[in-house]
Amino acid sequence: MLRLTEIKLPLDHPPEALRAAILQRLGVRDDALLAVRIFKRAYDARKKHALLLVYTVDVEVANEAALLKKFRNDAHVRPSPDMDYRFVGHAPDSLDERPLVVGFGPCGIFAALVLAQMGFKPIVLERGKAVRERTQDTWGLWRKKVVNPESNVQFGEGGAGTFSDGKLYSQIKDPRHLGRKVLTEFVKAGAPEEILYVSKPHIGTFRLVSMVEAMRHEIEQLGGEIRFEQRVTDVLIEDGRVAGVVLASGETLKSRHVVLALGHSARDTFEMLHARGVHLEAKPFSIGFRIEHPQSLIDRARLGPNAGNPLLGAADYKLVHHAKNGRTVYSFCMCPGGTVVAATSEPGRVVTNGMSQYSRNERNANAGIVVGITPADFPGDDPLAGIRLQRELEARAFVLGGGDYQAPGQLVGDFLAGKPSTELGSVEPSYKPGVHLTDLATALPPFAIEAIREALPAFDKQIQGFAMKDAVLTGVETRTSSPVRITRGDDFQSLNVKGLYPAGEGAGYAGGILSAGVDGIKVAEAVARDVLGLEAAQ
Ligand code: FAD
């Protein structure tokens, strides 16, 4: 197979134009082109009036060696890389111990799936409920203002990304193409095939729910076990090695291999690990607000006359501004055609995030507008200080929102003018259970407010209308990534507790669904290597 990159065609090209372009590019006759598979389809929107689709294709040709020779100096014609996934080993028949996986978000799902596929029969312990029951609890907050601290947007089958936009791309380095394994498993579980080739795949919330169930069934069929409503409250450590975990029910499960795929909101579990002496560090994360605009404004700004083209879908954006006070402000988890969601896992706190359906056809676009902070900004220098800051900001947002789980909100025009909002304009905010208009100036530390006030007009220069006075800010956005790192060594094990495998977003080794899934695979491999006595991966 040959991989051809940078094949550019007009947005409205007929299907046969791609084959013609490949033939022309390679200079071969039609009968020499045996098969064509689209590997990636992106678009180049720099010239809005002549928007181009950019293809990467894998082709089977009759005369591959000759063509490789002919194009030896052409970086856009290369042998297709081998992207098949290979297991590092298989469990022996006489398995005397089952690995434990704590958490069933994307990281725990992939850790458990790959362990199960290798025959290790993992036991998964998830504090929340199975996904359909969890959905009811999540809606309980959105519709009835009731928070279930064990079953919510953050906790339960599928993890934090279940009620999300389901964006499936990441900027991680992935020389082993593990992201491909994640996407392939998602397709097996019911995701649309296109996630394998569009440049910014997403699946939306509804599909994620049934995909998560399908993956649970596969793990179970392979001998794994998934236990819901089983919160891990303690880890057993003997001579510097993990020996098992204790559950909230008091039950003890023994194992010398425990994967911690906790997500970034498992604050009580981080506290327990710290108390047990597991090495943790405070790490940077970001804080800010959600912003909502009409999706049509973003479409027009990004796609010009091609706005609304079904091949392009609802437009997204990614913005960065380096403020004069040294802070960086950026857009985070942008959800085209989506809704802002109440994402707290703790009573008496308000947190925003965003989600969408596959169709992305809600009227508003939303994104976090967040400011990077470091441990130097935290109230204290212990590993848990970032959690205290998050809690403080989330509790303040609860009060500013009126104390009944509405999000505090402000129009962008008023925020920039420094006056409270009293009335909505043309943008109807989507956050449920509702938005309480106020002044957001005290919702974040002054440096963050200052940086966001500077960034919004700067973003308006890139997306005309971004700082429109009626756009709505809601807050607070605090769960952008984990405030702690459960540091691990090259063998993927905790620095000071052998057999403990910190993984995914909560441990500080992933950010987003795809990278959490990839990290889950790596950790599953590390567990397998340790059990099988294989050399650590390089
Ligand atoms: P999590 O998904 O957080 O899973 C951790 C699991 O561990 C949870 O289910 C939790 O219940 C369980 N757990 C925690 N403590 C314990 C314990 N003590 N005992 C037992 N179980 C425990 N990312 C994207 O890439 N694209 C998006 O579009 C996107 N949108 C998002 C929208 C929302 C509303 C949210 C909240 C997040 C979104 N994210 C998105 C981020 C993404 O969800 C996370 O990066 C990802 O889920 C992290 O995966 P994880 O498996 O490491 O952790």
XYZ file of C-alpha atoms and ligand atoms in Angstrom:
591
model
C 0.000 0.000 0.000
C 1.085 3.553 -0.679
C 0.018 6.562 1.349
C -0.574 9.749 -0.604
C -0.963 12.984 1.328
C -2.116 16.505 0.454
C -4.507 15.641 -2.360
C -6.596 18.787 -2.598
C -9.966 18.990 -4.298
C -12.735 21.597 -4.305
C -15.416 21.183 -1.646
C -18.100 20.303 -4.190
C -16.019 17.825 -6.208
C -17.840 14.797 -7.664
C -16.847 11.450 -6.018
C -14.929 10.240 -9.085
C -12.633 13.288 -8.953
C -10.645 11.711 -6.129
C -9.684 8.675 -8.207
C -8.824 10.928 -11.119
C -6.615 13.061 -8.876
C -4.784 9.956 -7.599
C -4.189 8.674 -11.132
C -2.862 12.040 -12.157
C -0.689 12.357 -9.061
C 0.911 8.937 -9.609
C 0.928 9.121 -13.398
C -0.580 5.627 -13.763
C -3.401 4.170 -15.849
C -6.762 3.378 -14.325
C -6.242 -0.387 -14.375
C -3.034 -0.029 -12.297
C -4.956 1.499 -9.375
C -6.353 -1.560 -7.625
C -7.898 -0.082 -4.462
C -8.348 3.271 -2.773
C -9.125 3.872 0.908
C -9.572 7.343 2.374
C -7.381 7.557 5.452
C -8.122 11.154 6.384
C -10.281 13.967 5.068
C -9.697 17.471 6.358
C -10.518 20.872 4.973
C -8.429 23.933 4.370
C -10.561 26.968 5.225
C -7.908 29.602 4.739
C -9.521 30.763 1.493
C -13.176 30.822 2.497
C -14.383 31.407 -1.070
C -12.386 28.502 -2.475
C -12.467 26.040 0.393
C -10.588 22.816 -0.326
C -10.930 19.272 0.933
C -7.532 17.759 1.731
C -7.250 13.976 1.450
C -4.771 11.434 2.695
C -5.391 8.130 0.901
C -4.005 4.606 1.024
C -3.839 3.034 -2.407
C -3.065 -0.399 -3.710
C -1.229 -0.266 -7.022
C 0.012 -2.832 -9.485
C 3.565 -1.482 -9.546
C 4.301 -0.298 -6.009
C 8.074 -0.749 -6.030
C 8.464 1.179 -9.269
C 6.288 4.003 -8.006
C 8.165 4.218 -4.724
C 11.369 4.551 -6.716
C 9.856 7.166 -8.980
C 8.636 9.220 -5.988
C 11.595 8.548 -3.684
C 12.147 12.295 -3.107
C 8.463 13.092 -2.663
C 7.342 13.237 0.981
C 3.718 12.967 -0.116
C 4.062 9.480 -1.616
C 5.290 6.964 0.972
C 4.646 3.351 1.951
C 1.546 3.182 4.189
C 2.634 2.725 7.805
C 1.733 -0.486 9.597
C -1.001 0.655 11.973
C -2.219 -2.743 13.149
C -2.395 -3.172 16.884
C -0.451 -6.102 18.396
C -0.882 -7.372 21.926
C 2.225 -7.476 24.092
C 1.326 -10.963 25.315
C -1.411 -13.244 26.561
C -2.329 -14.325 30.055
C -1.311 -17.853 31.022
C -4.176 -20.344 31.489
C -3.423 -20.586 35.176
C -3.955 -16.954 36.054
C -3.588 -16.673 39.818
C -4.605 -13.049 40.153
C -6.972 -10.671 38.379
C -5.918 -7.043 37.824
C -8.234 -4.393 39.260
C -9.216 -1.319 37.266
C -10.663 1.540 39.305
C -12.901 3.753 37.174
C -14.796 3.024 33.986
C -14.244 6.203 31.972
C -12.423 6.047 28.618
C -9.116 5.212 30.321
C -10.552 2.443 32.506
C -12.623 1.119 29.592
C -9.579 0.725 27.370
C -7.368 -0.579 30.153
C -10.014 -3.207 30.952
C -10.782 -3.979 27.311
C -7.163 -4.567 26.320
C -6.475 -6.563 29.495
C -9.563 -8.662 28.729
C -8.502 -9.112 25.094
C -5.159 -10.408 26.378
C -6.985 -12.840 28.667
C -6.367 -11.154 32.016
C -10.035 -11.078 33.109
C -9.900 -7.697 34.899
C -12.317 -6.627 37.610
C -13.525 -3.064 37.124
C -14.711 -1.058 40.115
C -16.795 1.982 39.232
C -18.305 4.211 41.911
C -21.153 5.424 39.681
C -24.068 3.606 38.090
C -24.524 1.854 34.740
C -24.945 4.423 32.013
C -28.726 4.455 31.591
C -29.433 4.780 35.317
C -26.701 7.367 35.492
C -28.414 9.383 32.769
C -31.482 9.727 35.009
C -29.338 11.045 37.880
C -27.530 13.472 35.615
C -30.829 14.855 34.368
C -31.860 15.068 38.043
C -29.472 17.995 38.425
C -30.360 19.590 35.103
C -34.121 19.274 35.601
C -34.738 19.058 39.349
C -31.642 20.692 40.883
C -30.677 17.520 42.743
C -26.988 16.435 42.788
C -26.175 12.779 43.335
C -22.511 12.847 44.444
C -21.937 9.275 43.194
C -23.822 9.431 39.902
C -23.515 12.558 37.779
C -21.771 14.118 34.769
C -18.372 13.119 36.167
C -19.064 9.744 37.786
C -20.576 6.583 36.344
C -20.224 4.199 33.423
C -18.440 5.919 30.537
C -16.752 8.467 32.798
C -16.699 12.207 32.334
C -16.918 12.129 28.565
C -20.268 10.356 28.311
C -22.368 13.511 28.324
C -20.095 15.392 25.987
C -19.482 16.492 22.455
C -17.571 13.252 21.992
C -14.697 14.941 20.217
C -12.224 12.237 19.346
C -9.000 13.943 18.476
C -5.920 14.820 20.384
C -2.507 16.332 19.912
C -0.613 13.596 21.740
C 2.420 12.004 20.112
C 1.267 8.574 19.009
C 4.069 6.773 17.166
C 2.419 3.370 17.776
C -0.925 4.506 16.370
C -2.754 3.558 19.555
C -5.344 6.230 18.792
C -6.277 4.111 15.786
C -6.925 1.147 18.070
C -9.223 3.372 20.190
C -11.157 4.597 17.150
C -11.381 1.091 15.682
C -12.822 -0.260 18.935
C -15.310 2.612 19.006
C -16.455 1.732 15.486
C -16.819 -1.925 16.528
C -18.968 -0.666 19.405
C -21.266 1.290 17.091
C -19.575 4.610 16.291
C -19.963 5.829 12.698
C -17.147 4.611 10.382
C -16.350 8.194 9.434
C -14.561 8.702 12.777
C -11.739 6.723 11.195
C -11.131 9.252 8.432
C -12.570 12.712 9.149
C -9.947 15.012 10.590
C -11.921 16.059 13.676
C -14.249 13.172 14.481
C -16.974 13.472 17.080
C -19.828 11.217 18.137
C -22.046 13.189 20.512
C -23.812 11.975 23.604
C -26.546 9.557 22.440
C -24.177 7.286 20.569
C -21.620 7.300 23.352
C -24.186 5.782 25.707
C -24.786 2.685 23.571
C -21.116 2.370 22.615
C -20.081 2.290 26.264
C -22.599 -0.497 26.876
C -21.289 -2.473 23.896
C -17.732 -2.228 25.194
C -18.852 -3.331 28.655
C -20.455 -6.409 27.083
C -17.279 -7.261 25.196
C -15.187 -7.056 28.372
C -17.690 -9.294 30.156
C -17.754 -11.819 27.306
C -13.982 -12.046 27.561
C -14.220 -12.950 31.247
C -13.897 -9.471 32.748
C -16.254 -8.174 35.391
C -17.684 -4.677 35.773
C -19.054 -3.740 39.167
C -21.038 -0.529 39.507
C -21.684 1.467 42.679
C -18.402 0.160 44.123
C -16.372 3.104 45.365
C -12.775 2.400 46.283
C -12.123 4.046 49.648
C -8.677 2.696 50.489
C -5.626 0.999 48.994
C -3.761 -1.754 50.787
C -0.001 -1.293 50.633
C 2.476 -3.890 51.891
C 6.240 -3.305 51.728
C 5.911 -0.608 49.086
C 3.662 -2.705 46.859
C -0.087 -2.534 46.407
C -1.900 -5.570 47.771
C -5.524 -4.672 47.033
C -8.284 -2.161 47.611
C -11.083 -1.606 50.098
C -14.576 -0.659 48.922
C -17.123 1.641 50.573
C -19.092 -1.493 51.463
C -16.138 -2.688 53.553
C -15.267 -5.482 51.109
C -11.562 -6.046 50.401
C -10.326 -7.157 46.989
C -6.776 -8.495 46.756
C -4.571 -7.842 43.738
C -0.960 -6.884 43.083
C -1.956 -4.875 40.007
C -4.331 -1.953 40.436
C -5.001 0.559 37.666
C -6.191 3.942 38.969
C -8.262 5.473 36.141
C -10.057 7.912 38.427
C -10.707 10.997 36.318
C -10.060 14.527 37.493
C -13.003 14.827 39.880
C -12.213 11.985 42.327
C -11.226 14.466 45.027
C -11.979 12.147 47.949
C -9.869 9.422 46.351
C -6.947 11.807 45.787
C -7.200 12.746 49.461
C -7.158 9.081 50.469
C -4.118 8.362 48.264
C -2.292 11.359 49.743
C -3.105 10.190 53.272
C -1.736 6.740 52.369
C 1.530 8.315 51.230
C 1.143 7.642 47.489
C 3.302 10.195 45.666
C 1.136 13.059 44.341
C 2.051 16.488 42.992
C -0.001 19.605 42.381
C -0.181 20.367 38.648
C -1.313 23.259 36.468
C -4.872 23.433 35.125
C -7.107 26.217 33.845
C -10.060 28.208 35.112
C -12.567 30.413 33.350
C -16.076 30.689 31.942
C -18.193 29.144 29.156
C -19.146 31.462 26.339
C -22.186 31.049 24.091
C -22.750 32.582 20.661
C -25.212 31.831 17.893
C -23.698 28.914 15.923
C -24.589 30.797 12.725
C -22.136 33.561 13.710
C -19.307 31.043 14.117
C -20.253 29.278 10.848
C -20.185 32.542 8.910
C -16.882 33.653 10.400
C -15.147 30.324 9.862
C -16.685 29.017 6.654
C -17.891 32.131 4.808
C -20.162 31.207 1.900
C -19.772 27.495 2.729
C -21.537 27.890 6.088
C -24.147 25.186 6.415
C -22.486 22.752 3.980
C -23.313 19.297 5.438
C -19.843 17.980 4.610
C -18.324 20.602 6.911
C -20.976 20.518 9.646
C -21.197 23.145 12.361
C -17.940 25.113 12.497
C -15.603 24.991 15.463
C -12.798 27.292 16.560
C -9.632 27.251 18.590
C -8.327 30.511 19.987
C -5.322 31.544 22.059
C -4.337 34.921 23.480
C -1.221 35.776 25.465
C -2.316 38.531 27.828
C -0.150 41.437 28.967
C -0.211 40.132 32.550
C 1.633 37.019 31.402
C -1.428 34.723 31.417
C -2.549 32.630 28.491
C -6.245 32.587 27.656
C -7.565 29.916 25.322
C -10.746 28.280 24.136
C -11.325 24.879 25.691
C -13.577 21.969 24.726
C -15.460 23.899 22.057
C -18.854 22.357 21.314
C -20.409 23.424 18.013
C -24.217 23.368 18.002
C -24.307 22.143 21.592
C -25.407 23.057 25.085
C -23.685 24.179 28.263
C -24.101 21.595 31.005
C -24.095 21.618 34.787
C -21.065 19.479 35.571
C -20.627 19.499 39.331
C -20.125 16.260 41.237
C -20.425 17.908 44.644
C -23.469 19.518 46.277
C -23.312 23.273 46.832
C -21.031 23.870 43.866
C -21.525 25.027 40.280
C -19.311 23.950 37.372
C -19.891 24.411 33.635
C -18.868 22.274 30.679
C -20.265 21.590 27.203
C -21.880 18.774 25.270
C -23.645 18.147 21.983
C -25.390 15.492 19.975
C -23.925 13.931 16.833
C -26.004 16.307 14.678
C -24.584 19.379 16.435
C -27.710 21.279 15.482
C -28.532 23.260 18.619
C -28.678 26.990 18.008
C -25.631 27.996 20.098
C -21.922 27.310 19.922
C -20.194 27.102 23.286
C -16.621 26.849 24.529
C -14.665 27.299 27.710
C -12.657 30.538 27.739
C -10.040 29.643 30.275
C -6.837 30.977 31.789
C -3.885 28.745 32.603
C -2.886 28.637 36.277
C -0.012 26.908 38.045
C 0.599 25.652 41.591
C 2.055 29.106 42.388
C -1.561 30.402 42.194
C -2.917 27.773 44.590
C -3.787 28.473 48.245
C -0.928 26.437 49.751
C 1.927 24.319 48.485
C 0.700 20.833 49.311
C -0.345 18.449 46.478
C -4.078 18.991 47.172
C -4.018 22.818 47.078
C -5.421 22.938 43.521
C -8.464 20.982 44.651
C -9.078 23.551 47.399
C -8.963 26.343 44.827
C -11.421 24.486 42.566
C -13.817 23.948 45.464
C -13.576 27.576 46.551
C -14.364 28.871 43.039
C -17.175 26.362 42.506
C -18.779 27.247 45.871
C -18.510 30.944 45.022
C -20.206 30.287 41.661
C -23.014 28.472 43.499
C -23.635 31.547 45.664
C -23.326 33.968 42.710
C -25.824 31.833 40.811
C -28.437 32.281 43.531
C -27.733 29.127 45.563
C -29.999 26.799 43.613
C -27.641 25.329 40.984
C -28.291 28.020 38.387
C -25.051 29.195 36.809
C -24.000 32.788 37.373
C -24.007 34.528 34.001
C -23.221 37.839 32.371
C -23.450 39.278 28.878
C -20.069 39.850 27.247
C -20.868 43.557 26.714
C -21.533 44.045 30.430
C -18.530 41.934 31.443
C -16.252 44.116 29.325
C -17.892 47.292 30.669
C -17.595 46.029 34.269
C -21.320 46.206 35.128
C -23.738 43.482 36.206
C -26.186 42.074 33.651
C -29.871 42.369 34.360
C -31.443 41.243 31.094
C -30.609 38.746 28.366
C -30.142 39.936 24.795
C -30.389 37.984 21.553
C -28.478 34.923 22.823
C -30.567 32.528 24.906
C -28.201 30.568 27.198
C -28.649 26.799 27.176
C -27.443 25.881 30.693
C -29.978 23.938 32.716
C -31.378 24.410 35.358
C -30.939 28.054 34.349
C -28.738 31.138 34.382
C -28.801 33.806 37.075
C -27.594 37.116 35.649
C -25.054 38.903 37.804
C -21.539 40.343 37.729
C -18.882 37.684 37.146
C -15.985 39.956 38.144
C -15.633 38.231 41.519
C -16.084 34.691 40.209
C -12.380 34.265 39.387
C -9.129 35.752 40.713
C -8.513 39.324 39.396
C -5.644 38.227 37.093
C -7.976 35.801 35.313
C -10.741 38.398 34.898
C -8.205 40.887 33.551
C -6.781 38.358 31.079
C -10.230 37.297 29.815
C -11.299 40.952 29.420
C -8.244 41.482 27.244
C -8.684 38.231 25.298
C -12.320 38.613 24.180
C -11.715 41.680 21.953
C -8.558 39.997 20.629
C -10.603 36.897 19.714
C -13.091 39.183 17.968
C -10.340 40.055 15.493
C -10.150 36.377 14.512
C -13.868 35.609 14.667
C -15.885 38.677 13.850
C -18.616 39.054 16.456
C -16.898 36.959 19.129
C -17.059 39.866 21.590
C -20.684 40.694 20.616
C -22.401 42.327 23.553
C -25.185 39.719 23.773
C -22.915 36.641 23.913
C -23.368 34.989 27.304
C -20.690 33.995 29.795
C -21.549 31.416 32.458
C -19.301 29.985 35.124
C -17.271 28.535 36.436
C -15.109 26.312 34.333
C -12.743 24.573 36.770
C -12.634 20.928 35.694
C -10.414 21.517 32.667
C -7.856 18.919 33.720
C -6.667 17.278 36.881
C -5.298 19.543 39.638
C -2.956 16.694 40.689
C -0.531 14.282 39.117
C -0.170 10.804 40.592
C 3.357 10.546 39.358
C 4.497 7.332 37.718
C 7.792 6.037 36.447
C 8.790 4.657 33.035
C 7.192 1.366 34.062
C 3.828 3.182 34.422
C 3.771 2.371 38.150
C 3.471 4.887 40.967
C 6.843 6.343 41.925
C 6.623 4.863 45.421
C 3.961 2.130 45.324
C 4.734 -0.755 42.976
C 1.782 -2.394 41.287
C -0.248 0.833 41.390
C -0.789 2.170 37.856
C -1.985 5.811 37.831
C -3.636 6.389 34.461
C -5.682 8.751 32.351
C -6.825 12.263 33.045
C -7.093 12.087 36.829
C -3.506 10.977 37.187
C -2.362 13.775 34.884
C -1.471 11.575 31.899
C -4.296 12.393 29.493
C -6.666 15.184 28.533
C -9.727 14.127 26.593
C -11.426 10.922 25.551
C -8.955 9.776 22.904
C -5.805 10.391 24.926
C -7.398 8.790 28.008
C -8.204 5.705 25.905
C -4.642 5.603 24.566
C -3.247 5.864 28.084
C -5.551 3.037 29.166
C -4.025 0.819 26.470
C -0.470 1.704 27.522
C -1.219 0.926 31.140
C -2.901 -2.378 30.259
C 0.258 -3.299 28.353
C 2.436 -2.310 31.320
C 0.364 -4.501 33.646
C 0.614 -7.418 31.205
C 4.372 -6.979 30.924
C 4.758 -6.970 34.682
C 2.606 -10.080 35.161
C 4.350 -11.903 32.320
C 7.827 -10.788 33.363
C 8.508 -9.052 30.049
C 10.904 -6.151 29.591
C 9.390 -2.664 30.002
C 8.509 -0.861 26.759
C 10.938 1.787 25.480
P -13.070 9.803 33.640
O -13.771 9.775 32.350
O -13.301 10.971 34.517
O -13.461 8.461 34.400
C -13.091 8.212 35.731
C -14.082 7.251 36.362
O -13.564 6.832 37.605
C -15.441 7.885 36.630
O -16.449 7.151 35.993
C -15.567 7.826 38.156
O -16.876 7.553 38.582
C -14.624 6.692 38.526
N -14.081 6.821 39.889
C -13.487 7.891 40.441
N -13.097 7.615 41.707
C -13.453 6.330 41.959
C -13.341 5.486 43.088
N -12.771 5.915 44.211
N -13.841 4.234 43.000
C -14.428 3.785 41.866
N -14.568 4.564 40.759
C -14.080 5.808 40.799
N -13.102 15.038 26.091
C -12.980 14.899 24.764
O -11.978 14.355 24.299
N -13.950 15.332 23.913
C -15.083 15.956 24.354
O -15.930 16.325 23.565
C -15.236 16.122 25.761
N -16.322 16.723 26.266
C -16.524 16.723 27.621
C -17.728 17.197 28.123
C -18.001 17.148 29.488
C -19.331 17.626 29.992
C -17.014 16.635 30.371
C -17.287 16.577 31.850
C -15.800 16.179 29.877
C -15.543 16.218 28.504
N -14.353 15.740 27.958
C -14.212 15.619 26.605
C -13.235 15.296 28.807
C -13.254 13.788 28.906
O -14.494 13.386 29.328
C -12.173 13.310 29.853
O -10.937 13.782 29.385
C -12.130 11.788 29.907
O -13.378 11.283 30.248
C -11.076 11.333 30.902
O -11.115 9.948 30.950
P -10.655 9.130 32.213
O -11.075 7.736 31.948
O -9.240 9.411 32.500
O -11.500 9.718 33.443
